C-alpha cells in the first residue's frame, strides 16, 4: 500500500494492479500503519464485528457520470465527455431491477428448497441495506448526472478510439479513503501498450468482471451506516431485517466500482446531442460532497431546458431514490400477479366507519362516517375504538388507518407489537374490519419513506393471518405529488377523494380469509450472513 494526496487534497491509500477484498485491504492497511505510525488511515477499515448484512452479486448494465454546471456546459460545448489527466471517469449506476435480481439470486442460493409460497411471501430486504453513496440518488460531484448503458459507452469508445476493435479492460487499483473503498477498472485501446503490466479484468474477477454488457460486481459493503441486521427466520426459508438504533448503529467502509476511460489530452468521447439530453437528470447535493457548487432544481431546469436544450420536448427529471423505485417495482410486480377483480357494485349496502389519524381527516366514504384523531398512535386508536363504534351502531364495516405517528418514533418492532394488540382487540366487535395501509410520503426523506414501505409490506402479509382485510394505498399515491399538500404527507382534496375511492373499492370487492391458527414459533432466531 502507498499514499498520495489527490487534487481535492484528500488522502488516498492505494494498491496498484489489484482489486483487494476488504479483509485483504484491512491487512494491507494494518501493514502500512505499522510502517507509518503517523498515517491518518481512519479506523473504519479495521472494524471486524458488524451486524450480519448481505454481500450481493450485482449485475450492473449502466454507468453514470456526475458533474457540476461548469462540466455540463463543457459537455454541451464539446458534444461529449473530455478526459482529465488522460482519464474520463464513470461509476456503476445500480438500477432497482439490479437490486431486485440480486435479491432473488441471494435467496435462491441460500434457500434452494424454498417453496413457491415462501418465495411469494418473502418481503423485499436488499434495498434497505443499499444506503451507501454508491446507491443514492444524490451526488457528491455536482447537480447533473448522465446515465448510459455500459455497452453504449464501450461501443462509442471502441468506434472513436479503438478503430472499431473491442477496448481492453484491466484491473487498475484499489483506493482507500476515509470511509470509501474504490475499485478502479481501466479501459484503453488495444493499440496502447503502456498498460501491459496491469492484469486483465477477466483474469482477476475478485471484485468485478465484465460480461455480456454488464459489470458483475461482488459488493462487499453496501451500507452507508449499519443500522440494519439481516436475520434468518428458521423453518420458513426466509430472511427478515432487524433495525438498530442509537449506539447499536455501526459505521464501516463502503465500496464501489469506478471505470476510467483512458483518453489522450484533448480527446472527447462524443455522443449525439439529443442522446446527451435524454440521458441527463438532476441530482440533489449529497453528504460529503466535494464542493459547494450545486444548483437548485429550478436553476437547473432553466439552464438545461431554456438555455442548452430549448427544443427538447421533455422536462428535466430529478433522480429518484433507489428505495422509492424499488417500491414502485415491487408494487408493479404485485399488481401484475393479482387476479382481475369484477367492477360490479356489491349486492348489499355498506355502512363503513373510517377511524384514523390526521391522514383521514375530511375523507368521506359515501354514506359512511369518518372519525379523525390527528395525533393518535396505534394504541390510542385501539383504546378509542370501543367508544367510536358504540356511537355509530349502524356501522357494519370498520376501516382503521393508523401508524404514521408511530413511524416517527423509529421503533419498528414495537410498532408491530402494537398492531398485533390492535388486531386482537377488534375481534370483539364482530364486524368486518379492514386495515388501511400507510400512504407514502413525498420529499420527506428516504428514512421515513422506507419505514412506511416496510410497514406496508408487513401489514399486507400479516392481516390475512388475523382474518382482517388489507387496503394497499401505496400504489395509489406513489409518485403522485399532486395528491399531497405542501408538507408532503397530508392529502389535498384530490388525494382525499382518491383515498376514499380506494377504500370503498377494496371493501366492496374483498375476500377476507378466516384467521390462520398461529404456528408454534421456533425457539430462536439465527443470524444469516451471506
Coordinates of C-alpha atoms in Angstrom, one line a residue:
X1 CA 0.0 0.0 0.0
X2 CA 1.2 3.5 -0.8
X3 CA 0.0 7.0 0.0
X4 CA -0.8 10.1 -2.1
X5 CA -2.8 13.3 -2.0
X6 CA -5.3 13.9 -4.7
X7 CA -6.3 17.2 -6.4
X8 CA -9.0 17.7 -3.7
X9 CA -6.3 17.4 -1.0
X10 CA -7.8 14.2 0.2
X11 CA -5.6 11.3 1.4
X12 CA -5.6 8.2 -0.8
X13 CA -4.1 4.9 0.3
X14 CA -3.8 2.7 -2.8
X15 CA -2.7 -0.6 -4.0
X16 CA -1.9 -0.8 -7.8
X17 CA -2.6 -3.7 -10.1
X18 CA -5.0 -5.4 -7.6
X19 CA -8.6 -5.3 -6.5
X20 CA -8.3 -6.3 -2.9
X21 CA -11.2 -7.8 -1.0
X22 CA -11.9 -5.9 2.3
X23 CA -10.1 -8.4 4.5
X24 CA -7.0 -8.2 2.4
X25 CA -7.3 -4.4 2.2
X26 CA -7.5 -4.3 6.0
X27 CA -4.3 -6.4 6.2
X28 CA -2.6 -4.0 3.8
X29 CA -3.8 -1.0 5.8
X30 CA -2.5 -2.6 9.1
X31 CA 0.9 -3.2 7.5
X32 CA 1.1 0.3 6.2
X33 CA 0.1 1.8 9.5
X34 CA 2.7 -0.4 11.2
X35 CA 5.3 1.0 9.0
X36 CA 3.9 4.6 9.1
X37 CA 2.5 5.1 12.6
X38 CA 1.7 8.7 11.9
X39 CA -0.5 7.9 8.9
X40 CA -4.1 9.1 9.1
X41 CA -5.9 5.9 8.0
X42 CA -9.2 6.0 9.7
X43 CA -10.4 3.1 11.9
X44 CA -13.4 2.2 9.7
X45 CA -11.5 -0.3 7.7
X46 CA -10.2 -2.0 10.9
X47 CA -13.6 -2.8 12.3
X48 CA -14.2 -6.6 12.3
X49 CA -17.5 -7.1 14.2
X50 CA -20.6 -5.9 12.4
X51 CA -24.3 -6.9 12.3
X52 CA -24.8 -9.5 9.6
X53 CA -25.6 -7.9 6.3
X54 CA -25.9 -9.1 2.7
X55 CA -23.0 -9.2 0.2
X56 CA -24.8 -9.5 -3.1
X57 CA -23.6 -10.0 -6.6
X58 CA -24.9 -7.1 -8.6
X59 CA -25.1 -7.3 -12.4
X60 CA -25.0 -3.7 -13.5
X61 CA -25.7 -2.6 -17.0
X62 CA -25.4 1.2 -16.7
X63 CA -22.7 3.8 -16.0
X64 CA -23.2 7.3 -14.6
X65 CA -21.1 10.5 -14.8
X66 CA -21.9 13.3 -12.4
X67 CA -20.7 16.9 -12.9
X68 CA -21.4 20.4 -11.9
X69 CA -22.7 23.3 -14.1
X70 CA -19.3 24.1 -15.5
X71 CA -18.8 20.5 -16.5
X72 CA -22.3 20.4 -18.0
X73 CA -21.6 23.5 -20.2
X74 CA -18.3 21.9 -21.3
X75 CA -20.1 18.6 -22.3
X76 CA -22.7 20.5 -24.2
X77 CA -20.0 22.6 -26.0
X78 CA -17.8 19.6 -26.8
X79 CA -20.7 17.3 -27.7
X80 CA -19.4 14.7 -25.2
X81 CA -17.0 13.9 -22.3
X82 CA -13.5 15.2 -22.2
X83 CA -10.9 13.4 -20.1
X84 CA -9.0 15.0 -17.2
X85 CA -5.4 13.8 -16.6
X86 CA -5.8 11.4 -19.5
X87 CA -8.8 9.7 -17.9
X88 CA -12.5 10.1 -18.1
X89 CA -14.4 8.8 -15.1
X90 CA -17.6 6.9 -14.7
X91 CA -19.3 4.9 -11.9
X92 CA -21.6 1.9 -11.9
X93 CA -25.3 3.1 -11.9
X94 CA -27.2 0.5 -9.9
X95 CA -30.9 0.3 -11.0
X96 CA -33.8 -1.0 -8.9
X97 CA -34.1 -4.0 -11.2
X98 CA -30.4 -4.8 -10.5
X99 CA -31.2 -4.9 -6.7
X100 CA -34.3 -7.0 -7.2
X101 CA -32.5 -9.5 -9.4
X102 CA -29.6 -9.7 -6.9
X103 CA -32.0 -10.3 -4.0
X104 CA -33.7 -13.2 -5.9
X105 CA -30.3 -14.8 -6.6
X106 CA -29.3 -14.4 -2.9
X107 CA -32.4 -16.1 -1.7
X108 CA -32.3 -18.9 -4.3
X109 CA -28.6 -19.6 -3.4
X110 CA -29.4 -19.5 0.3
X111 CA -32.7 -21.4 0.2
X112 CA -32.6 -23.7 -2.9
X113 CA -35.5 -25.7 -1.4
X114 CA -37.9 -22.9 -0.6
X115 CA -41.5 -23.3 -1.8
X116 CA -43.3 -21.0 -4.2
X117 CA -45.4 -19.8 -1.3
X118 CA -42.3 -18.9 0.7
X119 CA -40.9 -17.1 -2.2
X120 CA -44.1 -15.1 -2.8
X121 CA -44.4 -14.1 0.9
X122 CA -40.7 -13.1 1.3
X123 CA -40.6 -9.4 2.0
X124 CA -38.1 -7.4 0.0
X125 CA -35.0 -6.6 2.1
X126 CA -31.9 -5.8 0.0
X127 CA -32.9 -2.2 -0.8
X128 CA -32.9 -1.4 3.0
X129 CA -29.2 -2.2 3.0
X130 CA -28.3 -0.2 -0.2
X131 CA -27.7 3.1 1.6
X132 CA -24.1 4.0 0.7
X133 CA -23.4 6.9 -1.7
X134 CA -22.9 4.3 -4.4
X135 CA -26.7 3.7 -4.4
X136 CA -28.0 7.2 -3.6
X137 CA -29.9 9.5 -5.9
X138 CA -27.9 12.4 -4.5
X139 CA -24.4 13.3 -5.8
X140 CA -21.1 14.4 -4.3
X141 CA -19.8 15.8 -7.5
X142 CA -22.5 18.0 -9.0
X143 CA -26.1 18.6 -9.8
X144 CA -26.1 16.9 -13.2
X145 CA -26.0 13.2 -13.9
X146 CA -25.5 11.5 -17.3
X147 CA -26.5 7.8 -17.3
X148 CA -25.8 5.5 -20.2
X149 CA -25.8 1.7 -20.8
X150 CA -22.4 0.2 -20.4
X151 CA -22.5 -1.3 -23.9
X152 CA -23.2 2.1 -25.4
X153 CA -20.3 3.8 -23.7
X154 CA -17.9 1.0 -24.6
X155 CA -19.2 0.9 -28.2
X156 CA -18.7 4.7 -28.5
X157 CA -15.2 4.3 -27.1
X158 CA -14.4 1.4 -29.5
X159 CA -15.5 3.3 -32.5
X160 CA -13.8 6.6 -31.6
X161 CA -10.6 5.4 -30.0
X162 CA -10.1 1.7 -30.9
X163 CA -10.8 1.7 -34.7
X164 CA -13.8 -0.5 -34.0
X165 CA -11.9 -3.1 -32.0
X166 CA -13.1 -4.1 -28.5
X167 CA -11.4 -2.0 -25.8
X168 CA -9.3 -3.7 -23.2
X169 CA -10.4 -3.7 -19.6
X170 CA -7.8 -4.0 -16.8
X171 CA -7.5 -4.0 -13.0
X172 CA -6.0 -0.6 -12.2
X173 CA -6.0 -0.2 -8.5
X174 CA -7.8 -0.2 -5.1
X175 CA -8.1 3.1 -3.3
X176 CA -8.9 3.6 0.4
X177 CA -10.2 7.0 1.5
X178 CA -11.6 7.9 4.9
X179 CA -14.6 5.6 4.6
X180 CA -14.8 4.8 0.9
X181 CA -13.2 2.0 -1.0
X182 CA -12.9 2.5 -4.7
X183 CA -12.1 -0.3 -7.2
X184 CA -10.9 1.2 -10.5
X185 CA -11.2 -0.5 -13.8
X186 CA -9.1 0.9 -16.6
X187 CA -10.4 0.9 -20.2
X188 CA -7.9 1.5 -23.0
X189 CA -7.3 0.9 -26.7
X190 CA -5.7 -2.4 -27.7
X191 CA -3.1 -0.4 -29.6
X192 CA -1.9 1.2 -26.4
X193 CA 0.9 -0.9 -25.0
X194 CA 1.5 1.3 -21.9
X195 CA -0.7 -0.8 -19.6
X196 CA 0.6 -4.3 -20.3
X197 CA 1.7 -4.8 -16.7
X198 CA -1.8 -4.4 -15.4
X199 CA -3.8 -7.6 -15.1
X200 CA -6.8 -8.1 -17.4
X201 CA -10.1 -7.7 -15.6
X202 CA -11.1 -11.2 -16.8
X203 CA -8.0 -12.6 -15.0
X204 CA -8.9 -11.1 -11.6
X205 CA -12.7 -11.5 -11.0
X206 CA -12.2 -11.0 -7.2
X207 CA -14.4 -7.9 -7.1
X208 CA -15.8 -7.4 -10.5
X209 CA -15.7 -8.7 -14.1
X210 CA -17.3 -7.5 -17.3
X211 CA -19.5 -10.0 -19.2
X212 CA -22.3 -9.7 -21.8
X213 CA -22.8 -5.9 -21.4
X214 CA -22.8 -6.0 -17.6
X215 CA -20.3 -5.4 -14.8
X216 CA -20.7 -8.3 -12.3
X217 CA -19.8 -6.7 -9.0
X218 CA -19.4 -8.6 -5.8
X219 CA -20.4 -5.8 -3.5
X220 CA -18.9 -6.2 -0.1
X221 CA -20.1 -3.2 1.9
X222 CA -23.3 -1.6 0.6
X223 CA -24.4 0.2 3.7
X224 CA -23.8 3.8 4.5
X225 CA -24.4 3.0 8.2
X226 CA -25.0 -0.4 9.5
X227 CA -28.4 0.2 11.2
X228 CA -30.0 -2.9 9.8
X229 CA -29.2 -6.5 10.5
X230 CA -30.1 -9.5 8.3
X231 CA -31.8 -12.2 10.3
X232 CA -32.8 -15.7 9.2
X233 CA -36.3 -17.0 10.1
X234 CA -35.8 -20.7 11.0
X235 CA -38.1 -23.1 9.3
X236 CA -39.6 -20.6 6.9
X237 CA -36.7 -20.3 4.4
X238 CA -37.0 -16.5 4.6
X239 CA -35.0 -13.6 5.9
X240 CA -36.1 -10.5 7.9
X241 CA -34.5 -7.2 8.7
X242 CA -33.9 -6.0 12.2
X243 CA -33.3 -2.3 12.7
X244 CA -30.8 -0.9 15.2
X245 CA -30.9 2.5 16.8
X246 CA -28.6 4.8 18.9
X247 CA -25.3 3.3 20.0
X248 CA -26.2 0.0 18.3
X249 CA -25.7 1.6 14.8
X250 CA -22.3 0.6 13.4
X251 CA -20.0 2.5 11.0
X252 CA -17.8 0.8 8.4
X253 CA -16.4 1.4 5.0
X254 CA -18.4 1.2 1.8
X255 CA -17.2 0.1 -1.6
X256 CA -18.0 0.9 -5.2
X257 CA -16.5 0.4 -8.7
X258 CA -15.2 3.3 -10.9
X259 CA -14.5 3.0 -14.6
X260 CA -11.6 5.1 -16.0
X261 CA -11.6 5.5 -19.8
X262 CA -8.0 6.3 -21.0
X263 CA -8.0 9.3 -23.3
X264 CA -5.2 11.4 -24.7
X265 CA -5.1 15.1 -24.0
X266 CA -7.9 17.0 -25.8
X267 CA -9.8 13.9 -26.9
X268 CA -13.6 13.8 -26.4
X269 CA -15.9 10.8 -26.1
X270 CA -18.8 12.2 -28.3
X271 CA -22.5 11.4 -28.3
X272 CA -25.4 12.7 -30.3
X273 CA -26.7 16.0 -28.8
X274 CA -30.2 14.6 -28.2
X275 CA -28.8 11.5 -26.7
X276 CA -26.9 13.6 -24.2
X277 CA -30.0 15.4 -23.2
X278 CA -32.0 12.2 -23.0
X279 CA -29.5 10.7 -20.5
X280 CA -29.4 13.8 -18.3
X281 CA -31.1 14.0 -14.9
X282 CA -30.9 16.4 -11.9
X283 CA -29.3 15.4 -8.5
X284 CA -29.6 16.9 -5.1
X285 CA -26.4 17.5 -3.1
X286 CA -25.3 14.5 -1.1
X287 CA -23.5 14.3 2.2
X288 CA -19.7 14.6 1.9
X289 CA -19.9 16.5 -1.4
X290 CA -16.6 17.7 -2.7
X291 CA -17.6 21.3 -3.4
X292 CA -20.5 23.6 -2.7
X293 CA -21.3 24.4 -6.4
X294 CA -24.7 22.7 -6.6
X295 CA -27.7 24.1 -8.3
X296 CA -31.3 24.2 -7.1
X297 CA -33.7 22.3 -9.3
X298 CA -35.4 25.5 -10.6
X299 CA -32.0 26.8 -11.7
X300 CA -31.1 23.5 -13.3
X301 CA -34.3 23.5 -15.3
X302 CA -33.6 27.0 -16.5
X303 CA -30.0 26.1 -17.5
X304 CA -31.0 22.8 -19.2
X305 CA -34.4 23.5 -20.7
X306 CA -34.2 27.1 -21.6
X307 CA -30.5 27.7 -22.4
X308 CA -28.9 24.5 -23.5
X309 CA -31.7 22.3 -25.0
X310 CA -34.6 24.6 -25.5
X311 CA -36.2 22.5 -28.3
X312 CA -36.0 19.2 -26.4
X313 CA -39.6 18.2 -25.7
X314 CA -39.3 16.6 -22.2
X315 CA -38.7 18.4 -18.8
X316 CA -35.6 17.8 -16.8
X317 CA -36.3 14.9 -14.4
X318 CA -35.0 14.6 -10.9
X319 CA -33.2 11.4 -9.8
X320 CA -35.5 9.1 -7.9
X321 CA -34.2 7.3 -4.8
X322 CA -33.4 3.6 -5.2
X323 CA -35.8 2.8 -2.3
X324 CA -38.7 4.6 -3.9
X325 CA -38.0 3.0 -7.3
X326 CA -37.8 -0.4 -5.6
X327 CA -41.2 0.3 -4.0
X328 CA -42.7 1.0 -7.4
X329 CA -41.1 -2.1 -8.9
X330 CA -42.5 -4.2 -6.1
X331 CA -45.9 -2.8 -6.4
X332 CA -46.0 -3.3 -10.2
X333 CA -44.9 -6.9 -9.6
X334 CA -47.7 -7.4 -7.1
X335 CA -50.3 -5.8 -9.3
X336 CA -49.3 -7.9 -12.3
X337 CA -49.8 -11.1 -10.2
X338 CA -53.2 -10.2 -8.8
X339 CA -56.3 -11.7 -10.4
X340 CA -58.6 -9.2 -12.1
X341 CA -61.4 -8.0 -10.0
X342 CA -65.0 -7.6 -11.0
X343 CA -66.0 -3.9 -11.1
X344 CA -69.7 -4.5 -10.5
X345 CA -71.4 -2.9 -7.5
X346 CA -71.9 -5.1 -4.4
X347 CA -75.3 -6.7 -3.9
X348 CA -75.5 -5.4 -0.3
X349 CA -75.4 -1.9 1.2
X350 CA -72.4 -0.8 3.1
X351 CA -72.2 1.4 6.2
X352 CA -68.5 1.9 6.6
X353 CA -66.8 3.6 9.5
X354 CA -63.3 5.1 9.0
X355 CA -61.2 5.8 12.1
X356 CA -57.7 7.0 12.0
X357 CA -55.1 9.7 12.4
X358 CA -54.8 13.1 10.6
X359 CA -54.4 11.4 7.2
X360 CA -58.1 10.5 7.1
X361 CA -59.4 13.9 8.3
X362 CA -62.2 15.0 5.9
X363 CA -62.1 11.8 4.0
X364 CA -65.8 10.9 3.1
X365 CA -66.9 7.4 2.4
X366 CA -70.2 7.9 0.6
X367 CA -72.9 7.4 3.2
X368 CA -70.4 6.3 5.8
X369 CA -68.7 8.1 8.6
X370 CA -65.1 9.1 9.4
X371 CA -63.5 10.0 12.7
X372 CA -60.0 11.5 12.9
X373 CA -57.7 11.8 15.9
X374 CA -54.8 13.7 14.4
X375 CA -52.0 12.9 16.9
X376 CA -53.2 9.4 17.7
X377 CA -50.9 6.4 17.7
X378 CA -51.9 2.8 17.0
X379 CA -52.5 2.0 20.7
X380 CA -54.5 5.2 21.2
X381 CA -56.7 4.3 18.2
X382 CA -57.2 0.8 19.8
X383 CA -58.3 2.4 23.0
X384 CA -60.8 4.8 21.3
X385 CA -62.4 2.1 19.1
X386 CA -65.0 0.8 21.5
X387 CA -66.5 4.3 22.2
X388 CA -66.4 5.3 18.5
X389 CA -68.2 2.1 17.4
X390 CA -70.7 2.5 20.2
X391 CA -71.6 5.9 18.9
X392 CA -72.0 4.5 15.4
X393 CA -74.2 1.4 15.8
X394 CA -75.2 1.5 12.1
X395 CA -71.6 0.6 11.0
X396 CA -71.1 -2.8 9.6
X397 CA -67.6 -2.3 8.3
X398 CA -64.7 -0.7 10.2
X399 CA -61.6 0.7 8.4
X400 CA -58.6 1.6 10.6
X401 CA -55.9 3.9 9.3
X402 CA -53.0 4.4 11.7
X403 CA -49.3 4.1 12.1
X404 CA -47.8 7.3 10.8
X405 CA -47.4 8.9 14.2
X406 CA -45.7 5.7 15.4
X407 CA -43.3 5.6 12.4
X408 CA -41.8 8.9 13.6
X409 CA -40.6 7.2 16.7
X410 CA -38.4 4.8 14.6
X411 CA -39.4 1.7 16.7
X412 CA -40.4 -0.8 14.1
X413 CA -40.6 -3.9 16.2
X414 CA -42.6 -2.1 18.9
X415 CA -45.0 -0.8 16.3
X416 CA -45.6 -4.4 15.1
X417 CA -46.5 -5.4 18.6
X418 CA -48.9 -2.5 18.9
X419 CA -50.6 -3.5 15.7
X420 CA -50.9 -7.1 16.9
X421 CA -52.6 -5.8 20.1
X422 CA -55.0 -3.8 17.9
X423 CA -55.8 -6.9 15.8
X424 CA -56.7 -8.9 19.0
X425 CA -58.9 -6.0 20.2
X426 CA -61.0 -5.7 17.1
X427 CA -62.2 -9.3 17.3
X428 CA -64.7 -8.4 20.0
X429 CA -66.8 -6.2 17.6
X430 CA -67.9 -9.0 15.2
X431 CA -67.7 -6.6 12.3
X432 CA -65.8 -6.6 9.0
X433 CA -62.5 -4.9 9.8
X434 CA -60.0 -3.6 7.3
X435 CA -56.6 -2.1 7.9
X436 CA -55.9 0.8 5.6
X437 CA -52.2 0.7 4.8
X438 CA -50.0 3.8 5.0
X439 CA -49.7 6.3 2.3
X440 CA -46.2 7.1 1.1
X441 CA -44.6 10.5 1.7
X442 CA -43.3 12.8 -1.0
X443 CA -40.0 14.7 -0.5
X444 CA -39.7 14.0 3.3
X445 CA -36.5 11.8 3.2
X446 CA -35.6 8.3 2.5
X447 CA -35.7 7.1 6.1
X448 CA -39.4 7.9 6.7
X449 CA -40.3 6.6 3.2
X450 CA -38.5 3.3 3.7
X451 CA -40.1 2.7 7.2
X452 CA -43.6 3.4 5.8
X453 CA -42.9 0.9 2.9
X454 CA -41.7 -1.7 5.4
X455 CA -44.8 -1.2 7.5
X456 CA -47.0 -1.5 4.4
X457 CA -45.3 -4.7 3.3
X458 CA -45.6 -6.3 6.8
X459 CA -49.3 -5.3 7.2
X460 CA -50.1 -6.7 3.7
X461 CA -48.9 -10.2 4.8
X462 CA -50.0 -10.2 8.5
X463 CA -53.6 -9.1 8.1
X464 CA -54.6 -12.3 6.3
X465 CA -53.4 -14.4 9.2
X466 CA -55.7 -12.4 11.5
X467 CA -58.8 -12.5 9.4
X468 CA -58.6 -8.8 8.5
X469 CA -58.8 -7.1 5.2
X470 CA -55.9 -5.1 4.0
X471 CA -56.2 -2.0 1.8
X472 CA -53.0 -1.2 -0.1
X473 CA -52.7 2.6 -0.6
X474 CA -49.1 2.7 -1.7
X475 CA -49.7 2.2 -5.4
X476 CA -52.4 4.8 -5.4
X477 CA -50.2 7.6 -4.1
X478 CA -46.8 6.5 -5.2
X479 CA -45.1 9.4 -7.1
X480 CA -48.3 11.4 -7.3
X481 CA -47.2 14.6 -5.8
X482 CA -50.3 16.4 -7.0
X483 CA -52.4 14.4 -4.4
X484 CA -50.5 15.9 -1.4
X485 CA -50.4 19.2 0.4
X486 CA -47.1 21.1 0.6
X487 CA -46.0 19.1 3.7
X488 CA -45.6 16.0 1.6
X489 CA -47.7 13.6 3.7
X490 CA -51.2 15.1 4.3
X491 CA -53.6 14.8 1.4
X492 CA -55.3 17.6 -0.5
X493 CA -58.9 17.4 -1.8
X494 CA -58.0 15.2 -4.7
X495 CA -55.9 13.0 -2.5
X496 CA -58.7 12.5 0.0
X497 CA -61.1 11.6 -2.8
X498 CA -58.5 9.1 -4.1
X499 CA -58.1 7.5 -0.7
X500 CA -61.9 7.3 -0.2
X501 CA -62.3 5.7 -3.6
X502 CA -59.6 3.2 -3.0
X503 CA -61.0 2.2 0.4
X504 CA -64.5 1.8 -1.0
X505 CA -63.4 -0.2 -3.9
X506 CA -61.4 -2.6 -1.7
X507 CA -64.1 -3.2 0.9
X508 CA -66.7 -3.8 -1.9
X509 CA -64.5 -6.4 -3.7
X510 CA -62.7 -8.0 -0.8
X511 CA -62.5 -11.6 0.3
X512 CA -61.4 -11.8 3.9
X513 CA -59.9 -15.2 4.8
X514 CA -60.6 -16.7 8.2
X515 CA -57.9 -16.2 10.8
X516 CA -55.0 -18.6 10.5
X517 CA -54.2 -20.6 13.7
X518 CA -50.8 -19.4 15.0
X519 CA -47.9 -21.6 14.4
X520 CA -45.7 -22.7 17.2
X521 CA -42.8 -20.3 17.0
X522 CA -39.2 -21.7 16.6
X523 CA -37.1 -21.4 19.8
X524 CA -34.6 -18.9 18.5
X525 CA -33.6 -16.7 15.6
X526 CA -30.4 -17.4 13.8
X527 CA -28.4 -14.7 12.1
X528 CA -27.6 -15.2 8.4
X529 CA -24.6 -13.6 6.8
X530 CA -24.5 -14.0 3.1

